[in-house]
Amino acid sequence: MRYLISGGGTGGHIFPAISIANALKELDPEAEILFVGALGRMEMERVPQAGYKIVGLPVRGFNRSKPWKNVSVLVDLAKSIRQVKKIIREFRPDVGVGVGGYASGAAMWAAAQMGIPILLQEQNGFAGVTNKILKDKASKICVAYEGMEKFFPADKIILTGNPVRQNLTEGRRNNAEGGPKNLLIIGGSLGARTINEAMTAALPEIAKSKLHVVWQTGKTYYAQCKAAWEAAGSPANIECLDFLSDMPDRYAQADLVISRAGASSISELCLLGKPAILVPSPNVAEDHQTHNAMALVNKEAAVLVRDAEAADKLVSTALDLIWDDKRLETLHTNILKLAQADSAKRIAEEVIRLAKH
């Protein structure tokens, strides 16, 4: 069987795509897999690192604020669709899998036009533009949240959850009983400005607390956060790091997590049953992180602090919550109920089913 997988632009799209590819290989070791991405985007580096072949398209996003600049975008889109059709004729895939992002739009559109069944994977609680455009062409649409009938035809929807990092549940909790409580702050690989600013302002207060804090600043903000940490006397109970290579262990040790509300992060928190304060990023299309967060908040499975209120409320909310064992237990119980296990495998099984039809 041959599978064409497309999507990218952000880790939130690339990670599920690679997880689905890995699951396909596990179920069908003879499978041939080809990725299609957008030139110059993150997937062109990450996919080969994961051991898969990728072809790049010149496709780009539309400029919503300067519509007159979209002529060249349309030219590149037409070029990309022609290129994908050539790739499809040569590779002859049995199924196309689209996970969202610019490349996915061009690749899945071309595949559907050429009579290849396509499966879409939607990570967010508010459907992305690409997947909404492709919904009528798709045979199946795998989603992570309930209530997606408002975006997609109900008979095509399968609730699978989002694929998460394969080794995530292998973390070891090694802080001693009666030891300090652990607060984990993650802002994504690039970092989250408002979360970092709130932390920086509260460093003296946190330094005096009996907490152990792991503060992942992201690469963009590391230098200024590290300088602020040093200016506060390099408090020993706060680890200031740009990147966490040992995520499973860090998650395992955390009593409370402060995080953005990206689809992958939320899926991980659900799977691990971690009490969390979510600070949705305001810089994403259709404010989908707030939709993701509210799906949990409405079930008393997480706490929301809006980005605009983070400076005033974030740290005080965290300091109150981390000592409230009863509330932490409620959040843990409720978020665990929302976990979808084996998502990548379930999606891969649907893909193989389509290929055999």
CSV table of N, CA and C in Angstrom, one decimal, residues 205-306:
chain,number,residue,atom,x,y,z
A,205,GLU,N,8.5,36.4,44.4
A,205,GLU,CA,7.4,35.7,45.1
A,205,GLU,C,7.6,34.2,45.0
A,206,ILE,N,7.9,33.7,43.8
A,206,ILE,CA,8.0,32.2,43.6
A,206,ILE,C,9.3,31.7,44.3
A,207,ALA,N,10.3,32.5,44.3
A,207,ALA,CA,11.6,32.2,45.0
A,207,ALA,C,11.4,31.9,46.4
A,208,LYS,N,10.4,32.6,47.0
A,208,LYS,CA,10.1,32.5,48.5
A,208,LYS,C,9.2,31.3,48.8
A,209,SER,N,8.5,30.8,47.7
A,209,SER,CA,7.5,29.7,47.9
A,209,SER,C,8.2,28.4,48.2
A,210,LYS,N,7.4,27.4,48.6
A,210,LYS,CA,8.0,26.1,48.8
A,210,LYS,C,7.8,25.2,47.6
A,211,LEU,N,7.7,25.8,46.4
A,211,LEU,CA,7.5,25.0,45.2
A,211,LEU,C,8.8,24.7,44.5
A,212,HIS,N,8.8,23.7,43.7
A,212,HIS,CA,9.9,23.5,42.7
A,212,HIS,C,9.3,23.8,41.4
A,213,VAL,N,9.9,24.7,40.6
A,213,VAL,CA,9.3,25.2,39.4
A,213,VAL,C,10.2,24.9,38.2
A,214,VAL,N,9.7,24.3,37.2
A,214,VAL,CA,10.4,24.0,35.9
A,214,VAL,C,9.8,25.0,34.9
A,215,TRP,N,10.6,26.0,34.5
A,215,TRP,CA,10.1,27.1,33.6
A,215,TRP,C,10.8,26.9,32.2
A,216,GLN,N,10.0,26.4,31.3
A,216,GLN,CA,10.5,26.2,29.9
A,216,GLN,C,10.1,27.5,29.2
A,217,THR,N,11.1,28.3,28.9
A,217,THR,CA,10.9,29.6,28.3
A,217,THR,C,10.7,29.7,26.8
A,218,GLY,N,11.2,28.6,26.1
A,218,GLY,CA,11.2,28.6,24.6
A,218,GLY,C,12.5,29.4,24.2
A,219,LYS,N,12.9,29.0,23.0
A,219,LYS,CA,14.2,29.6,22.5
A,219,LYS,C,14.2,31.1,22.4
A,220,THR,N,13.1,31.7,21.9
A,220,THR,CA,13.0,33.1,21.6
A,220,THR,C,13.2,34.0,22.8
A,221,TYR,N,12.7,33.5,24.0
A,221,TYR,CA,12.7,34.4,25.2
A,221,TYR,C,13.8,33.9,26.2
A,222,TYR,N,14.6,32.9,25.9
A,222,TYR,CA,15.4,32.3,26.9
A,222,TYR,C,16.4,33.3,27.5
A,223,ALA,N,17.1,34.1,26.6
A,223,ALA,CA,18.2,35.0,27.1
A,223,ALA,C,17.6,36.0,28.1
A,224,GLN,N,16.5,36.6,27.8
A,224,GLN,CA,15.9,37.6,28.7
A,224,GLN,C,15.3,37.0,30.0
A,225,CYS,N,14.8,35.8,29.9
A,225,CYS,CA,14.2,35.1,31.1
A,225,CYS,C,15.4,34.7,32.0
A,226,LYS,N,16.4,34.2,31.4
A,226,LYS,CA,17.6,33.7,32.2
A,226,LYS,C,18.2,34.9,32.9
A,227,ALA,N,18.3,36.1,32.2
A,227,ALA,CA,18.9,37.3,32.8
A,227,ALA,C,18.0,37.7,34.0
A,228,ALA,N,16.7,37.7,33.9
A,228,ALA,CA,15.7,38.0,35.0
A,228,ALA,C,15.9,37.1,36.1
A,229,TRP,N,16.1,35.8,35.8
A,229,TRP,CA,16.2,34.8,36.9
A,229,TRP,C,17.5,35.0,37.7
A,230,GLU,N,18.6,35.4,36.9
A,230,GLU,CA,19.9,35.7,37.6
A,230,GLU,C,19.8,37.0,38.4
A,231,ALA,N,19.0,38.0,37.9
A,231,ALA,CA,18.8,39.2,38.6
A,231,ALA,C,18.1,39.0,39.9
A,232,ALA,N,17.2,37.9,39.9
A,232,ALA,CA,16.5,37.6,41.1
A,232,ALA,C,17.3,36.8,42.1
A,233,GLY,N,18.6,36.6,41.8
A,233,GLY,CA,19.4,35.8,42.7
A,233,GLY,C,19.6,34.3,42.3
A,234,SER,N,19.2,34.0,41.1
A,234,SER,CA,19.3,32.6,40.6
A,234,SER,C,18.7,31.6,41.6
A,235,PRO,N,17.4,31.8,41.9
A,235,PRO,CA,16.7,31.0,43.0
A,235,PRO,C,16.8,29.5,42.6
A,236,ALA,N,17.3,28.7,43.6
A,236,ALA,CA,17.5,27.3,43.4
A,236,ALA,C,16.3,26.5,43.1
A,237,ASN,N,15.1,27.0,43.6
A,237,ASN,CA,13.9,26.2,43.4
A,237,ASN,C,13.2,26.5,42.0
A,238,ILE,N,13.9,27.3,41.2
A,238,ILE,CA,13.3,27.5,39.8
A,238,ILE,C,14.4,27.1,38.8
A,239,GLU,N,14.0,26.2,38.0
A,239,GLU,CA,14.9,25.8,36.8
A,239,GLU,C,14.4,26.6,35.6
A,240,CYS,N,15.3,27.4,35.0
A,240,CYS,CA,15.0,28.2,33.9
A,240,CYS,C,15.6,27.6,32.6
A,241,LEU,N,14.9,27.0,31.7
A,241,LEU,CA,15.4,26.2,30.6
A,241,LEU,C,14.7,26.6,29.3
A,242,ASP,N,15.5,26.6,28.2
A,242,ASP,CA,14.9,27.0,26.9
A,242,ASP,C,14.1,25.9,26.3
A,243,PHE,N,14.5,24.6,26.6
A,243,PHE,CA,13.9,23.5,25.9
A,243,PHE,C,13.9,22.3,26.9
A,244,LEU,N,12.9,21.4,26.9
A,244,LEU,CA,12.9,20.2,27.7
A,244,LEU,C,13.1,19.0,26.9
A,245,SER,N,14.2,18.3,27.0
A,245,SER,CA,14.4,17.1,26.2
A,245,SER,C,13.8,15.9,26.9
A,246,ASP,N,13.5,16.0,28.2
A,246,ASP,CA,13.0,14.9,29.0
A,246,ASP,C,11.6,15.1,29.4
A,247,MET,N,10.7,15.4,28.4
A,247,MET,CA,9.3,15.7,28.7
A,247,MET,C,8.6,14.7,29.5
A,248,PRO,N,8.7,13.4,29.1
A,248,PRO,CA,7.9,12.4,29.9
A,248,PRO,C,8.2,12.5,31.4
A,249,ASP,N,9.5,12.6,31.8
A,249,ASP,CA,9.8,12.8,33.2
A,249,ASP,C,9.2,14.1,33.8
A,250,ARG,N,9.4,15.1,33.1
A,250,ARG,CA,8.9,16.4,33.6
A,250,ARG,C,7.4,16.4,33.8
A,251,TYR,N,6.7,15.8,32.9
A,251,TYR,CA,5.2,15.7,33.0
A,251,TYR,C,4.9,14.8,34.2
A,252,ALA,N,5.6,13.7,34.4
A,252,ALA,CA,5.3,12.8,35.4
A,252,ALA,C,5.5,13.4,36.8
A,253,GLN,N,6.4,14.3,36.9
A,253,GLN,CA,6.7,15.0,38.2
A,253,GLN,C,5.8,16.1,38.5
A,254,ALA,N,5.1,16.7,37.5
A,254,ALA,CA,4.3,17.9,37.7
A,254,ALA,C,3.0,17.7,38.5
A,255,ASP,N,2.8,18.5,39.5
A,255,ASP,CA,1.5,18.5,40.2
A,255,ASP,C,0.5,19.4,39.5
A,256,LEU,N,1.0,20.4,38.8
A,256,LEU,CA,0.2,21.4,38.0
A,256,LEU,C,1.0,21.9,36.8
A,257,VAL,N,0.3,22.0,35.7
A,257,VAL,CA,1.0,22.5,34.5
A,257,VAL,C,0.4,23.8,34.0
A,258,ILE,N,1.2,24.8,33.6
A,258,ILE,CA,0.7,26.0,32.9
A,258,ILE,C,1.1,25.8,31.5
A,259,SER,N,0.2,26.0,30.6
A,259,SER,CA,0.4,25.7,29.2
A,259,SER,C,-0.4,26.5,28.2
A,260,ARG,N,0.0,26.7,27.0
A,260,ARG,CA,-0.8,27.2,25.9
A,260,ARG,C,-1.9,26.1,25.7
A,261,ALA,N,-2.9,26.4,24.8
A,261,ALA,CA,-4.0,25.5,24.6
A,261,ALA,C,-4.0,24.9,23.2
A,262,GLY,N,-2.8,24.7,22.7
A,262,GLY,CA,-2.7,24.0,21.4
A,262,GLY,C,-3.2,22.6,21.5
A,263,ALA,N,-3.7,22.1,20.3
A,263,ALA,CA,-4.3,20.8,20.3
A,263,ALA,C,-3.4,19.6,20.9
A,264,SER,N,-2.2,19.6,20.5
A,264,SER,CA,-1.3,18.6,20.9
A,264,SER,C,-1.0,18.6,22.4
A,265,SER,N,-0.8,19.8,22.9
A,265,SER,CA,-0.6,20.0,24.4
A,265,SER,C,-1.8,19.5,25.2
A,266,ILE,N,-3.0,19.9,24.7
A,266,ILE,CA,-4.2,19.4,25.4
A,266,ILE,C,-4.3,17.9,25.4
A,267,SER,N,-4.1,17.3,24.2
A,267,SER,CA,-4.2,15.8,24.1
A,267,SER,C,-3.2,15.2,25.1
A,268,GLU,N,-2.0,15.7,25.2
A,268,GLU,CA,-1.0,15.2,26.2
A,268,GLU,C,-1.5,15.3,27.6
A,269,LEU,N,-2.0,16.5,28.0
A,269,LEU,CA,-2.5,16.7,29.3
A,269,LEU,C,-3.6,15.7,29.7
A,270,CYS,N,-4.5,15.5,28.7
A,270,CYS,CA,-5.7,14.6,28.9
A,270,CYS,C,-5.1,13.2,29.2
A,271,LEU,N,-4.2,12.7,28.3
A,271,LEU,CA,-3.7,11.4,28.4
A,271,LEU,C,-3.0,11.1,29.7
A,272,LEU,N,-2.4,12.1,30.2
A,272,LEU,CA,-1.6,12.0,31.5
A,272,LEU,C,-2.4,12.4,32.7
A,273,GLY,N,-3.6,12.9,32.5
A,273,GLY,CA,-4.4,13.3,33.6
A,273,GLY,C,-3.9,14.5,34.4
A,274,LYS,N,-3.2,15.4,33.8
A,274,LYS,CA,-2.5,16.5,34.5
A,274,LYS,C,-3.4,17.7,34.8
A,275,PRO,N,-3.6,18.2,36.0
A,275,PRO,CA,-4.3,19.4,36.3
A,275,PRO,C,-3.6,20.5,35.6
A,276,ALA,N,-4.3,21.4,34.9
A,276,ALA,CA,-3.6,22.4,34.1
A,276,ALA,C,-4.3,23.8,34.2
A,277,ILE,N,-3.5,24.8,34.0
A,277,ILE,CA,-4.0,26.2,33.8
A,277,ILE,C,-3.7,26.5,32.3
A,278,LEU,N,-4.7,26.7,31.5
A,278,LEU,CA,-4.5,27.0,30.1
A,278,LEU,C,-4.6,28.5,29.8
A,279,VAL,N,-3.6,28.9,29.0
A,279,VAL,CA,-3.5,30.3,28.6
A,279,VAL,C,-3.5,30.4,27.1
A,280,PRO,N,-4.7,30.4,26.5
A,280,PRO,CA,-4.8,30.3,25.0
A,280,PRO,C,-4.0,31.4,24.3
A,281,SER,N,-3.3,31.0,23.3
A,281,SER,CA,-2.6,32.0,22.5
A,281,SER,C,-3.6,32.9,21.7
A,282,PRO,N,-3.4,34.2,21.7
A,282,PRO,CA,-4.4,35.0,20.9
A,282,PRO,C,-3.9,35.1,19.4
A,283,ASN,N,-2.7,34.6,19.1
A,283,ASN,CA,-2.2,34.8,17.8
A,283,ASN,C,-2.4,33.6,16.8
A,284,VAL,N,-3.6,33.0,17.0
A,284,VAL,CA,-3.8,31.8,16.1
A,284,VAL,C,-5.1,32.1,15.3
A,285,ALA,N,-5.3,31.4,14.2
A,285,ALA,CA,-6.4,31.6,13.3
A,285,ALA,C,-7.7,31.2,14.1
A,286,GLU,N,-8.7,32.0,13.9
A,286,GLU,CA,-10.1,31.8,14.5
A,286,GLU,C,-10.1,31.6,16.0
A,287,ASP,N,-9.0,32.1,16.7
A,287,ASP,CA,-8.9,31.9,18.1
A,287,ASP,C,-9.2,30.5,18.6
A,288,HIS,N,-8.7,29.5,17.8
A,288,HIS,CA,-9.1,28.1,18.1
A,288,HIS,C,-8.5,27.6,19.4
A,289,GLN,N,-7.5,28.2,19.9
A,289,GLN,CA,-7.0,27.7,21.2
A,289,GLN,C,-8.0,28.0,22.4
A,290,THR,N,-8.7,29.1,22.3
A,290,THR,CA,-9.8,29.3,23.3
A,290,THR,C,-10.9,28.3,23.2
A,291,HIS,N,-11.2,27.9,21.9
A,291,HIS,CA,-12.2,26.8,21.7
A,291,HIS,C,-11.7,25.5,22.4
A,292,ASN,N,-10.4,25.2,22.1
A,292,ASN,CA,-9.8,24.0,22.7
A,292,ASN,C,-9.9,24.0,24.2
A,293,ALA,N,-9.5,25.2,24.8
A,293,ALA,CA,-9.5,25.3,26.2
A,293,ALA,C,-10.9,25.2,26.8
A,294,MET,N,-11.9,25.8,26.2
A,294,MET,CA,-13.2,25.8,26.8
A,294,MET,C,-13.9,24.4,26.8
A,295,ALA,N,-13.5,23.6,25.8
A,295,ALA,CA,-14.0,22.2,25.8
A,295,ALA,C,-13.6,21.5,27.1
A,296,LEU,N,-12.5,21.9,27.7
A,296,LEU,CA,-12.1,21.3,29.0
A,296,LEU,C,-12.7,22.1,30.2
A,297,VAL,N,-12.6,23.4,30.1
A,297,VAL,CA,-13.1,24.2,31.2
A,297,VAL,C,-14.6,23.9,31.5
A,298,ASN,N,-15.4,23.8,30.4
A,298,ASN,CA,-16.8,23.5,30.6
A,298,ASN,C,-17.1,22.2,31.3
A,299,LYS,N,-16.1,21.3,31.3
A,299,LYS,CA,-16.3,20.0,32.0
A,299,LYS,C,-15.5,19.9,33.3
A,300,GLU,N,-15.1,21.1,33.8
A,300,GLU,CA,-14.3,21.3,35.0
A,300,GLU,C,-13.0,20.4,34.9
A,301,ALA,N,-12.4,20.4,33.8
A,301,ALA,CA,-11.2,19.6,33.6
A,301,ALA,C,-9.9,20.4,33.4
A,302,ALA,N,-10.1,21.7,33.4
A,302,ALA,CA,-8.9,22.6,33.4
A,302,ALA,C,-9.4,24.0,33.8
A,303,VAL,N,-8.4,24.9,34.1
A,303,VAL,CA,-8.7,26.3,34.5
A,303,VAL,C,-8.2,27.2,33.4
A,304,LEU,N,-9.0,28.2,33.1
A,304,LEU,CA,-8.6,29.2,32.0
A,304,LEU,C,-8.1,30.5,32.6
A,305,VAL,N,-7.0,31.0,32.1
A,305,VAL,CA,-6.6,32.3,32.3
A,305,VAL,C,-6.4,33.0,31.0
A,306,ARG,N,-7.1,34.0,30.6
A,306,ARG,CA,-7.0,34.6,29.3
A,306,ARG,C,-5.6,35.3,29.2
